[in-house]
Coordinates of N, CA and C in Angstrom, one line a residue:
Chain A
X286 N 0.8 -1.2 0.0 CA 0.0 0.0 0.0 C 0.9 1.2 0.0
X287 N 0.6 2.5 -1.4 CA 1.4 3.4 -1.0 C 0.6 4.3 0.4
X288 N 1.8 5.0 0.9 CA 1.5 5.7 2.3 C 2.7 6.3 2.8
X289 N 2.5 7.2 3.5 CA 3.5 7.7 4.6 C 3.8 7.4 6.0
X290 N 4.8 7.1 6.1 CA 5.0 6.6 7.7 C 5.9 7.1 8.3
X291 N 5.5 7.4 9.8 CA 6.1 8.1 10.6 C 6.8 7.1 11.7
X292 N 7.7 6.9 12.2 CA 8.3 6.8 13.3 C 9.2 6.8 14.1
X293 N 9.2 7.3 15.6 CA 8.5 6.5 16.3 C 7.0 6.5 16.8
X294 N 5.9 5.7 17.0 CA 5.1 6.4 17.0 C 4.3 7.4 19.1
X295 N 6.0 6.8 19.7 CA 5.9 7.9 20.9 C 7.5 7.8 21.2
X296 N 7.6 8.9 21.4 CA 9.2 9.0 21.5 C 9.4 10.0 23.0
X297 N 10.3 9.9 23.6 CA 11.0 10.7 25.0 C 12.3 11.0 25.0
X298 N 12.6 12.7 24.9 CA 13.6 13.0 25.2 C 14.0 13.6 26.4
X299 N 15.5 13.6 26.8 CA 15.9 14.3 28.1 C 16.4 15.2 27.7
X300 N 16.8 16.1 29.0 CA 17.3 17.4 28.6 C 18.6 17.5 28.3
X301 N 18.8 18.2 27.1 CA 19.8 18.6 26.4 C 20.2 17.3 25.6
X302 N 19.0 16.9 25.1 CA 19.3 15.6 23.9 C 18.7 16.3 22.7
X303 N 19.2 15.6 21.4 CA 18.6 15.8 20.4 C 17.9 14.1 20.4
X304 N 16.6 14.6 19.3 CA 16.1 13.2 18.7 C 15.9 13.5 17.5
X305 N 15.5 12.7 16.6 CA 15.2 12.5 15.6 C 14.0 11.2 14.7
X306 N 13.2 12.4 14.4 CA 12.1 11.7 13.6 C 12.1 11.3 12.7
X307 N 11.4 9.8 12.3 CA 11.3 9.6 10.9 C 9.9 10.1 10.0
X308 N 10.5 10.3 8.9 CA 9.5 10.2 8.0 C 9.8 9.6 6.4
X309 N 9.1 8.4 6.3 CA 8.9 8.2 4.6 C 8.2 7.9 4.0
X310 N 7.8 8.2 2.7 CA 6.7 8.3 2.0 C 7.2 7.1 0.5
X311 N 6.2 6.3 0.2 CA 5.9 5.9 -1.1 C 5.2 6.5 -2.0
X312 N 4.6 7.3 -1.9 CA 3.8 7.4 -2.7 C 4.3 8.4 -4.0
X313 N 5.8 8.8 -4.0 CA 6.5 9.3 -5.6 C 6.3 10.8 -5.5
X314 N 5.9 11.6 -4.4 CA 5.7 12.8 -3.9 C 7.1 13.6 -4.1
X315 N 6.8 14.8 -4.5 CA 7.7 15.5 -4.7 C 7.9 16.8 -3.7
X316 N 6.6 17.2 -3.0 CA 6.9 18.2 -1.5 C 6.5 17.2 -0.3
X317 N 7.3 17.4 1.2 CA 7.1 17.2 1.7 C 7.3 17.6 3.2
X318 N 6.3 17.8 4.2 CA 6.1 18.9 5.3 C 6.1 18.5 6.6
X319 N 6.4 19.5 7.5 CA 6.4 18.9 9.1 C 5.7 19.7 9.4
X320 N 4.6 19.6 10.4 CA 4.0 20.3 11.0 C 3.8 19.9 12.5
X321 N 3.9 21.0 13.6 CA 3.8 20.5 14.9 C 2.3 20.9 15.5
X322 N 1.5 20.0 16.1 CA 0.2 20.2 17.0 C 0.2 20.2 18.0
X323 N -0.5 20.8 18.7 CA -0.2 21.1 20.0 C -1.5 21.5 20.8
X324 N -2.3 21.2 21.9 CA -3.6 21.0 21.9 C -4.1 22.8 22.2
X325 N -5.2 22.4 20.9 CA -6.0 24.1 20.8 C -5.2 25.3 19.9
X326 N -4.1 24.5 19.6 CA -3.2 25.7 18.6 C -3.2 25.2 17.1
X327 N -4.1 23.6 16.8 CA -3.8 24.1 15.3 C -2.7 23.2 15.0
X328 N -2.3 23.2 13.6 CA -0.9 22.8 13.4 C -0.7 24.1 12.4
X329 N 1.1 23.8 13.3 CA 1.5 25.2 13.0 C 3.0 24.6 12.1
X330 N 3.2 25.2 10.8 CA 4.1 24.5 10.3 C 5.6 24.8 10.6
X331 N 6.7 23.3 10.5 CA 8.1 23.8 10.8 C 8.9 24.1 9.8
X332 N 8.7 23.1 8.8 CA 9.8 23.1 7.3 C 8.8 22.5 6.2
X333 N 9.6 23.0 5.0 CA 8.9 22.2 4.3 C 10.3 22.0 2.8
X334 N 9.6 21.0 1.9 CA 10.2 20.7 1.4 C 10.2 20.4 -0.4
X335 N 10.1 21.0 -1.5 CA 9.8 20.7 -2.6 C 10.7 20.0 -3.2
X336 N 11.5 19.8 -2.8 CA 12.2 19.3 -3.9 C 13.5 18.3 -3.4
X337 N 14.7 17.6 -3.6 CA 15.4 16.9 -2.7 C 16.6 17.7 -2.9
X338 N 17.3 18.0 -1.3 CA 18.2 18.4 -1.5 C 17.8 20.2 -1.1
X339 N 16.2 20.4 -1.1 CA 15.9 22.0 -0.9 C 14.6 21.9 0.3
X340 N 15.2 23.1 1.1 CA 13.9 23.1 2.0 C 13.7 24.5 2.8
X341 N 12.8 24.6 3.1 CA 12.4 26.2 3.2 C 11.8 26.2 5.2
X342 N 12.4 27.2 5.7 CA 11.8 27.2 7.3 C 10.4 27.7 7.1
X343 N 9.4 27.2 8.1 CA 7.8 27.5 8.1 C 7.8 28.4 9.5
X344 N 6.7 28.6 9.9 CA 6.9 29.9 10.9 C 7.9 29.3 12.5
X345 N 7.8 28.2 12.6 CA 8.3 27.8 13.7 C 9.6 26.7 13.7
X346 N 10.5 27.3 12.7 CA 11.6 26.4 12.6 C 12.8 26.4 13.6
X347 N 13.0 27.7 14.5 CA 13.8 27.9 15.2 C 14.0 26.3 16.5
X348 N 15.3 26.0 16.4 CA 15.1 24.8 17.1 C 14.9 23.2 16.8
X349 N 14.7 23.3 15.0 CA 14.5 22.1 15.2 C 15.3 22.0 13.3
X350 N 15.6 21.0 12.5 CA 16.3 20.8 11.6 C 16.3 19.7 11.0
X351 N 15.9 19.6 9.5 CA 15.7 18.6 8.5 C 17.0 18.3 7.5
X352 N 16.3 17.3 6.8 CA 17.3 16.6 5.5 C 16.2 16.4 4.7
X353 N 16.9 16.3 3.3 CA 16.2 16.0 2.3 C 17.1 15.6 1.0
X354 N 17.9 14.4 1.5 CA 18.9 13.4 0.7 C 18.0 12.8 0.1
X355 N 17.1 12.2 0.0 CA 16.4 11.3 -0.8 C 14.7 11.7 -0.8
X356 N 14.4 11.4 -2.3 CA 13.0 11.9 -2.5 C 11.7 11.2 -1.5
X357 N 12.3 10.1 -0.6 CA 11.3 9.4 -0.2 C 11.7 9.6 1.5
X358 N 12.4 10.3 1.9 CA 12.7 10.3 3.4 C 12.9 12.1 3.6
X359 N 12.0 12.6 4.6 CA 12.1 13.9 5.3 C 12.4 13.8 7.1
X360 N 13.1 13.3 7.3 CA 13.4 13.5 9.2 C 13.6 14.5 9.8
X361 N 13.0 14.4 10.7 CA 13.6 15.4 11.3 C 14.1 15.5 12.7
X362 N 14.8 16.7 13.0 CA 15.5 17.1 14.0 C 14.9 17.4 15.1
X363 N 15.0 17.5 16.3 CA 14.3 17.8 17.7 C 15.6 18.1 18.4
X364 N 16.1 19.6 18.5 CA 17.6 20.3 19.0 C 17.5 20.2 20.5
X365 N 18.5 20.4 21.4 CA 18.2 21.3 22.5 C 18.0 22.1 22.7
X366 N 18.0 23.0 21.6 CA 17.5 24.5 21.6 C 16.3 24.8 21.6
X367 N 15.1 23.8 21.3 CA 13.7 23.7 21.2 C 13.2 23.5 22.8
X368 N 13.1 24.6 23.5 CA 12.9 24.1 25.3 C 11.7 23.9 25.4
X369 N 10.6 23.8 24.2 CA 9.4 23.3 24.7 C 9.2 21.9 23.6
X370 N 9.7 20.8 23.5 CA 9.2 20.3 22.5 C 8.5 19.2 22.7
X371 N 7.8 19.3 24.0 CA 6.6 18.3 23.9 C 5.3 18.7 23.1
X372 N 4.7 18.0 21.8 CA 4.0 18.3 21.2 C 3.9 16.9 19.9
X373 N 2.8 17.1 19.5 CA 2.4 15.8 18.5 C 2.6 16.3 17.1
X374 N 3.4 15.4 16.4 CA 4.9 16.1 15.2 C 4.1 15.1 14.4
X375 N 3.6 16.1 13.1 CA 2.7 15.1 11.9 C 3.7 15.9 10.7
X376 N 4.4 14.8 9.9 CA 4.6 14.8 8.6 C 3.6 14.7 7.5
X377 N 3.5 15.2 6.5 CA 2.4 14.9 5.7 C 3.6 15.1 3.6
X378 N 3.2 14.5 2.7 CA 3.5 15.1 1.7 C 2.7 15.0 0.8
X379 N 2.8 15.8 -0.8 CA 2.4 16.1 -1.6 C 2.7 16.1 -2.8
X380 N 1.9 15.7 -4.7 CA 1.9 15.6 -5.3 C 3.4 16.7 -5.6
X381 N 3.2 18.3 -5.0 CA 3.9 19.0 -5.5 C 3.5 20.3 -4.8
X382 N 3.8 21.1 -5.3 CA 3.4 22.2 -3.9 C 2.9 23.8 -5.0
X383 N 1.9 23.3 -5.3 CA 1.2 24.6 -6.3 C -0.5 24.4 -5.5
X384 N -1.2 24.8 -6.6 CA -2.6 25.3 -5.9 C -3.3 23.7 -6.1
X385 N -4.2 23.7 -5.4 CA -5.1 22.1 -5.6 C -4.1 20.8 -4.8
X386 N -2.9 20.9 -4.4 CA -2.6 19.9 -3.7 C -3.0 19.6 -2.3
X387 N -3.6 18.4 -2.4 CA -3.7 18.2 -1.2 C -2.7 17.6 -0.2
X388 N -2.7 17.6 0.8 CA -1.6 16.6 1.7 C -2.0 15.2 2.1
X389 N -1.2 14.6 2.3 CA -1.5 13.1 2.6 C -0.9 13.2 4.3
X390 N -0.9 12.9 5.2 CA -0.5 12.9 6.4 C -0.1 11.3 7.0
X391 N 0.8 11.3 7.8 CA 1.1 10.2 8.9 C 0.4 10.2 10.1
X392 N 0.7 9.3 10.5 CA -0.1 9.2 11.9 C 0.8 9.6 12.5
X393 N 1.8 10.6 12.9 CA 1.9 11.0 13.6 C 3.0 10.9 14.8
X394 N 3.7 11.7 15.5 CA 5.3 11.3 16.6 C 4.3 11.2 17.6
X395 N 4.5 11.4 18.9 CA 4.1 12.0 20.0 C 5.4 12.3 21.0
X396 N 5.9 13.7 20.9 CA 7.5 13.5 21.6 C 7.0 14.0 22.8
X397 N 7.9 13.1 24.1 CA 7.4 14.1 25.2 C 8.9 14.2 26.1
X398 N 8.9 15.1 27.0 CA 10.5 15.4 27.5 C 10.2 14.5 29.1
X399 N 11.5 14.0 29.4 CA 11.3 13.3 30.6 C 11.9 13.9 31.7
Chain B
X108 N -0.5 39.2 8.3 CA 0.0 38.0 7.9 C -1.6 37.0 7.8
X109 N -1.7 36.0 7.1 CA -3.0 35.9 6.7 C -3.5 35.1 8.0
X110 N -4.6 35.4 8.5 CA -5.4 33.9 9.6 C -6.3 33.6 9.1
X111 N -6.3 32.8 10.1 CA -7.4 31.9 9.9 C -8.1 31.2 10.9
X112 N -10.3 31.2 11.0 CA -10.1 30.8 12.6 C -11.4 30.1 12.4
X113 N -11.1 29.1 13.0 CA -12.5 28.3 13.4 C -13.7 28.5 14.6
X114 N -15.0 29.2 14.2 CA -15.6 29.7 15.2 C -15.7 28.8 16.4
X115 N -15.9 27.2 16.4 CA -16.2 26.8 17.4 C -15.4 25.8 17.4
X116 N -14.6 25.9 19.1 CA -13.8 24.9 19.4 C -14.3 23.3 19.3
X117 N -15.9 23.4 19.8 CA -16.8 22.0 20.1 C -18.2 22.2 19.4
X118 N -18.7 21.2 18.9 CA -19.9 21.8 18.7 C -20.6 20.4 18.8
X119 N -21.7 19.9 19.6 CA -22.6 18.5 20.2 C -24.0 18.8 19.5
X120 N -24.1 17.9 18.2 CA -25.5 17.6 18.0 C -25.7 16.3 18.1
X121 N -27.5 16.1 18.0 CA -27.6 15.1 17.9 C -28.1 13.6 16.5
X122 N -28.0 12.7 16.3 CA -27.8 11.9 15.5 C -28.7 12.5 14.8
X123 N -28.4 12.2 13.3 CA -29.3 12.6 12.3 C -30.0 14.0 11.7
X124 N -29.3 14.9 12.8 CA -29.2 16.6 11.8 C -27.9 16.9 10.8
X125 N -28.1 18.3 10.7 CA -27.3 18.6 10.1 C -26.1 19.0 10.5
X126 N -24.8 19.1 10.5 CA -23.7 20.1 11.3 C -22.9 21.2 10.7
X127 N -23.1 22.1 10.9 CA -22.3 22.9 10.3 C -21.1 23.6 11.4
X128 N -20.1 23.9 10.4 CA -18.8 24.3 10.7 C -18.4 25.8 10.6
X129 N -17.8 26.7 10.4 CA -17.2 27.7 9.9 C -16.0 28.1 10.1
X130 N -15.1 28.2 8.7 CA -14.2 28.9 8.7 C -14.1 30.1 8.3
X131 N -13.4 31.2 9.2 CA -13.2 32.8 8.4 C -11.8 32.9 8.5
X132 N -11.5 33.8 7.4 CA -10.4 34.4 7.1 C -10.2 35.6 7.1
X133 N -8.5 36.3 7.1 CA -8.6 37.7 7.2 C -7.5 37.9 5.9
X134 N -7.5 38.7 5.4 CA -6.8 39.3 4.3 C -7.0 38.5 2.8
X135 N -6.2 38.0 2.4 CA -5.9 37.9 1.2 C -7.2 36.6 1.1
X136 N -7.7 36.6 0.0 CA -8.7 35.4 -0.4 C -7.8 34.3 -0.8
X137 N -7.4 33.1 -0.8 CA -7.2 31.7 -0.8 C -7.7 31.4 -2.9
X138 N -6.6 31.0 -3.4 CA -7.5 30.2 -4.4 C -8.1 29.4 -3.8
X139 N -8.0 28.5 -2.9 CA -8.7 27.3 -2.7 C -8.4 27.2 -1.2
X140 N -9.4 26.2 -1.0 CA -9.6 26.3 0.5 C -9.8 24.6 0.9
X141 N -9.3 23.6 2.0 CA -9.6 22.4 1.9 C -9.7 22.2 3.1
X142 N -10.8 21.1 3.1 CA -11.2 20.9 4.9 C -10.8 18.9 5.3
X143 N -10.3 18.7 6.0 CA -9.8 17.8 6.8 C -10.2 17.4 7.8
X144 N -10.6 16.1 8.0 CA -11.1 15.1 9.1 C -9.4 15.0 10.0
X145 N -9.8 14.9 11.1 CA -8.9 14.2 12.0 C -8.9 13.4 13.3
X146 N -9.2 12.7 13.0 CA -9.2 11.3 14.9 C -8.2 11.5 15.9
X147 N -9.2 11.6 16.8 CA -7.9 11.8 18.0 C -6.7 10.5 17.9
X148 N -5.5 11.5 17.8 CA -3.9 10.5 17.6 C -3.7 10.2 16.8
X149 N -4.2 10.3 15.8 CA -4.3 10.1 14.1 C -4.0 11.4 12.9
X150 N -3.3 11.2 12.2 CA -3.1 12.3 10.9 C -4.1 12.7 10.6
X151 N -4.4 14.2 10.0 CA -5.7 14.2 9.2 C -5.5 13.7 7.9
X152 N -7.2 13.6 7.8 CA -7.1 13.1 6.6 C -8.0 14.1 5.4
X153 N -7.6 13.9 4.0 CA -8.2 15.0 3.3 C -10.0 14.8 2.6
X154 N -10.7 15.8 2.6 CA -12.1 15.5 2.7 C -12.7 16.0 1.7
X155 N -12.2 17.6 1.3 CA -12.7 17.9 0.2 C -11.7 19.3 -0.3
X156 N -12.2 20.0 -1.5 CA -11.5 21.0 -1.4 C -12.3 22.1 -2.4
X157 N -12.5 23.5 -2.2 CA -13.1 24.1 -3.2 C -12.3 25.2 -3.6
X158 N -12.3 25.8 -4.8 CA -12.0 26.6 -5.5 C -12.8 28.1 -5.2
X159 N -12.5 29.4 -4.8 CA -12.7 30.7 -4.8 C -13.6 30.6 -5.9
X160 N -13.7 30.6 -7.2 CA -14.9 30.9 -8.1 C -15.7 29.3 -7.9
X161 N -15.8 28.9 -7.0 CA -16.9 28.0 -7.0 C -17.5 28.2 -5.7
X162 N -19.2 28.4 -5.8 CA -20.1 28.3 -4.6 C -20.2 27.4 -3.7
X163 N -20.3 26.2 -4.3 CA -20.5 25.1 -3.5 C -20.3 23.9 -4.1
X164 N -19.2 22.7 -3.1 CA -18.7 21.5 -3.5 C -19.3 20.5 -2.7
X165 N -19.6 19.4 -3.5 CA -20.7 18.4 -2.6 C -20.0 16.6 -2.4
X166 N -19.9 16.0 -1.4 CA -19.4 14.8 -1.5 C -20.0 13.6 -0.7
X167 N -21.2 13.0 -1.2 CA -21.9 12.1 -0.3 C -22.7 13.1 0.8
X168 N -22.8 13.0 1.8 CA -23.4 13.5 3.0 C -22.3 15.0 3.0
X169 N -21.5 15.1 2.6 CA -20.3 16.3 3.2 C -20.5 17.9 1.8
X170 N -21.0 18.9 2.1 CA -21.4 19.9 1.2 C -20.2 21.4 1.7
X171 N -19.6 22.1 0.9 CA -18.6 23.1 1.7 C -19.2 24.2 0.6
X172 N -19.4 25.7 1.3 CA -19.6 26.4 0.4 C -18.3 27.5 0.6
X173 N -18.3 28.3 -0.4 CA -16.9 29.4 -0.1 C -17.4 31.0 -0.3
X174 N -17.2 31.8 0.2 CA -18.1 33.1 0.2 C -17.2 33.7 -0.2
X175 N -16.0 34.1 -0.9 CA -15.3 35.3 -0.5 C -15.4 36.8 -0.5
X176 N -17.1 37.0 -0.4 CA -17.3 38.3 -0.1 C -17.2 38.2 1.8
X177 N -17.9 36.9 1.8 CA -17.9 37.3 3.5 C -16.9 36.6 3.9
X178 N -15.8 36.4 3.2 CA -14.2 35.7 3.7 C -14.6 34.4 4.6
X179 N -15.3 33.4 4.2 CA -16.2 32.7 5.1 C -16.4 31.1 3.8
X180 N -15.9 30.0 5.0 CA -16.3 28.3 4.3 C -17.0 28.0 4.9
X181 N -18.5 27.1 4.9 CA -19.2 26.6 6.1 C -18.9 25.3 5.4
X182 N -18.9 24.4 6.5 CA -18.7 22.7 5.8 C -19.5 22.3 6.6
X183 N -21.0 21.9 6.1 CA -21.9 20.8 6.2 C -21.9 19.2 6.0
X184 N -22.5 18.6 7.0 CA -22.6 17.2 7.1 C -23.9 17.0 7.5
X185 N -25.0 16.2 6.3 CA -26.2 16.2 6.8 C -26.4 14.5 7.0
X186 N -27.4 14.5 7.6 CA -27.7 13.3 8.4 C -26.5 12.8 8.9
X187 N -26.2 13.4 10.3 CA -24.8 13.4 10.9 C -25.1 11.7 11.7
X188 N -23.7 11.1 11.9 CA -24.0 9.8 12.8 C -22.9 10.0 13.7
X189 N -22.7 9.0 14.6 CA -21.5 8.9 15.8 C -20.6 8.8 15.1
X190 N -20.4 8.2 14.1 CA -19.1 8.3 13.4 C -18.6 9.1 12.6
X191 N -19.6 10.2 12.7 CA -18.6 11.2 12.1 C -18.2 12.2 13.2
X192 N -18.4 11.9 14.5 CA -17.2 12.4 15.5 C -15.9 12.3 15.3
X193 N -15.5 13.9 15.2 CA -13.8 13.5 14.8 C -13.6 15.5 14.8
X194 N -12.6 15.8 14.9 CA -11.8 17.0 14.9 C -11.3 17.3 13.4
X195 N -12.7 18.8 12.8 CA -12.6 18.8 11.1 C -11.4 20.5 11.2
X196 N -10.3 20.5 10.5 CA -9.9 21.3 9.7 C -10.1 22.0 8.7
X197 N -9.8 23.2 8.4 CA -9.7 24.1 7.7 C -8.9 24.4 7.0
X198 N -8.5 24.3 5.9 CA -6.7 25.0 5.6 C -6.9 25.8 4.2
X199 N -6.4 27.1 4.5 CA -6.0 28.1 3.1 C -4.9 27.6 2.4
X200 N -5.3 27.2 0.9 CA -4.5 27.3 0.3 C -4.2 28.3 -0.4
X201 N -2.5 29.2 -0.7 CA -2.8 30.5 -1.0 C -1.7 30.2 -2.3
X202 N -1.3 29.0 -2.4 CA -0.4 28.5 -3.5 C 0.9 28.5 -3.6
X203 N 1.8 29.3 -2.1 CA 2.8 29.6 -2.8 C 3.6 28.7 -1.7
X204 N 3.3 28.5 -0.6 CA 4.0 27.5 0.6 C 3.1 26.7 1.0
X205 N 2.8 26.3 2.3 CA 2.4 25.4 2.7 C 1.1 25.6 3.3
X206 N 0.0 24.7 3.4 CA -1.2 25.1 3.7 C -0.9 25.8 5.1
X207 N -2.3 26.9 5.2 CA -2.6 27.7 6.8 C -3.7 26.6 7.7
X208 N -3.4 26.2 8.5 CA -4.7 25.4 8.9 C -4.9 26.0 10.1
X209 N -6.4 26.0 10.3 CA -7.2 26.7 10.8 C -7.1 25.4 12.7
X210 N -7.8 26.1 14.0 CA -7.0 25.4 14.9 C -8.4 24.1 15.5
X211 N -9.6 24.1 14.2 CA -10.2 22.8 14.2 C -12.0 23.3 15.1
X212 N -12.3 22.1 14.9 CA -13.6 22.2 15.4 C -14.3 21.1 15.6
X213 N -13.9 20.6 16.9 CA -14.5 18.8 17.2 C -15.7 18.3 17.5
X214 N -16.6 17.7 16.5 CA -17.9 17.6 16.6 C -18.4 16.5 17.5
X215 N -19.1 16.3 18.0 CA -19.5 15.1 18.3 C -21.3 14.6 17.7
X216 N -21.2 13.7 17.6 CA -22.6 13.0 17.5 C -23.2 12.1 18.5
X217 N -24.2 12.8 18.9 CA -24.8 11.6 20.0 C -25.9 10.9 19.2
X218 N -25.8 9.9 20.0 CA -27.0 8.8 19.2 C -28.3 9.1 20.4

């Protein structure tokens, strides 16, 4: 089945750790996006990514840091510089990133700090 | 900078009306506008999507209309069931980055 998959699907960091999330997709997508939720705020986006090898900061990138080596894998980073990063981290990608695309989403991290 | 807001955080009907939703926006009109299901712990998922020159998009039980005089999407679900309890999104698409999504509106259905 093509799809996107996220893992871990609950992860725990301590302080002054980095973690890192997976994300990969089958489905031949050429943008693909991180977004963080957080309860009553919405998802507010971190990075995103059109192309491999390019990727652009979304309003809340401070703190946290991606790759985009290969068309089918977007991870990401969880710095120590992010001092709030408990919150539920949805990757999602796209055909392409113009008007009418929709996103496809993962189910989703759940990072919490211990 | 553009928003976007969902008038109701909750909204409880019961089995077999209709539900309606609302999204508003401020500034710039959206080519297109797309609304998204989401389960608690779960990705959303995508539901429909309509176009600024079109009034209204219809899908089974699920109807979205787009106003851009009154900067305004209502997304209808008629003959609602328990199963369509679930947390619905809003997202502007304005073409050039990534969708704006609006911060949701979790319905429930009682039987």
């Amino acid at each position: 089945d093509g799809g996107i998959t996220q893992s871990p699907k609950y992860l725990f960091r301590k302080e002054g750790q980095n973690v890192t999330l997976s994300c990969e997709q089958n489905l031949n997508h050429d943008a693909m996006y991180w977004y963080r939720q957080d309860p009553g705020q919405g998802l507010r986006l971190i990075y995103y990514s059109q192309i491999v090898n390019d990727f652009q900061k979304g309003d809340i990138a401070e703190g946290y840091s991606v790759s985009r080596e290969k068309k089918e894998s977007f991870p990401l980073t969880v710095t120590s510089a992010q001092k709030n990063p408990t919150a539920f981290y949805l990757c999602a990608s796209s055909i392409g990133r113009g008007y009418n695309e929709k996103l496809f989403f993962g189910s989703g991290t759940q990072l919490s700090v211990l | 900078s553009q928003k976007i807001e969902q008038n109701s955080e909750a909204l409880n009907i019961q089995e077999g009306k209709t539900a309606t939703l609302t999204c508003n926006y401020t500034n710039y009109s959206p080519a297109y506008l797309q609304w998204y299901r989401q389960d608690p712990g779960r990705g959303p998922v995508f539901l429909l999507l309509i176009r600024e020159n079109e009034k209204e998009k219809r899908k089974e039980r699920l109807k979205v209309t787009f106003d851009t005089t009154l900067k305004q999407s209502l997304f209808h679900i008629t003959a609602s069931q328990p199963a369509d309890s679930a947390t619905y999104l809003c997202a502007l698409d304005m073409g050039k980055t990534a969708l704006i999504f609006g911060k949701g509106t979790t319905l429930s259905v009682s039987s």
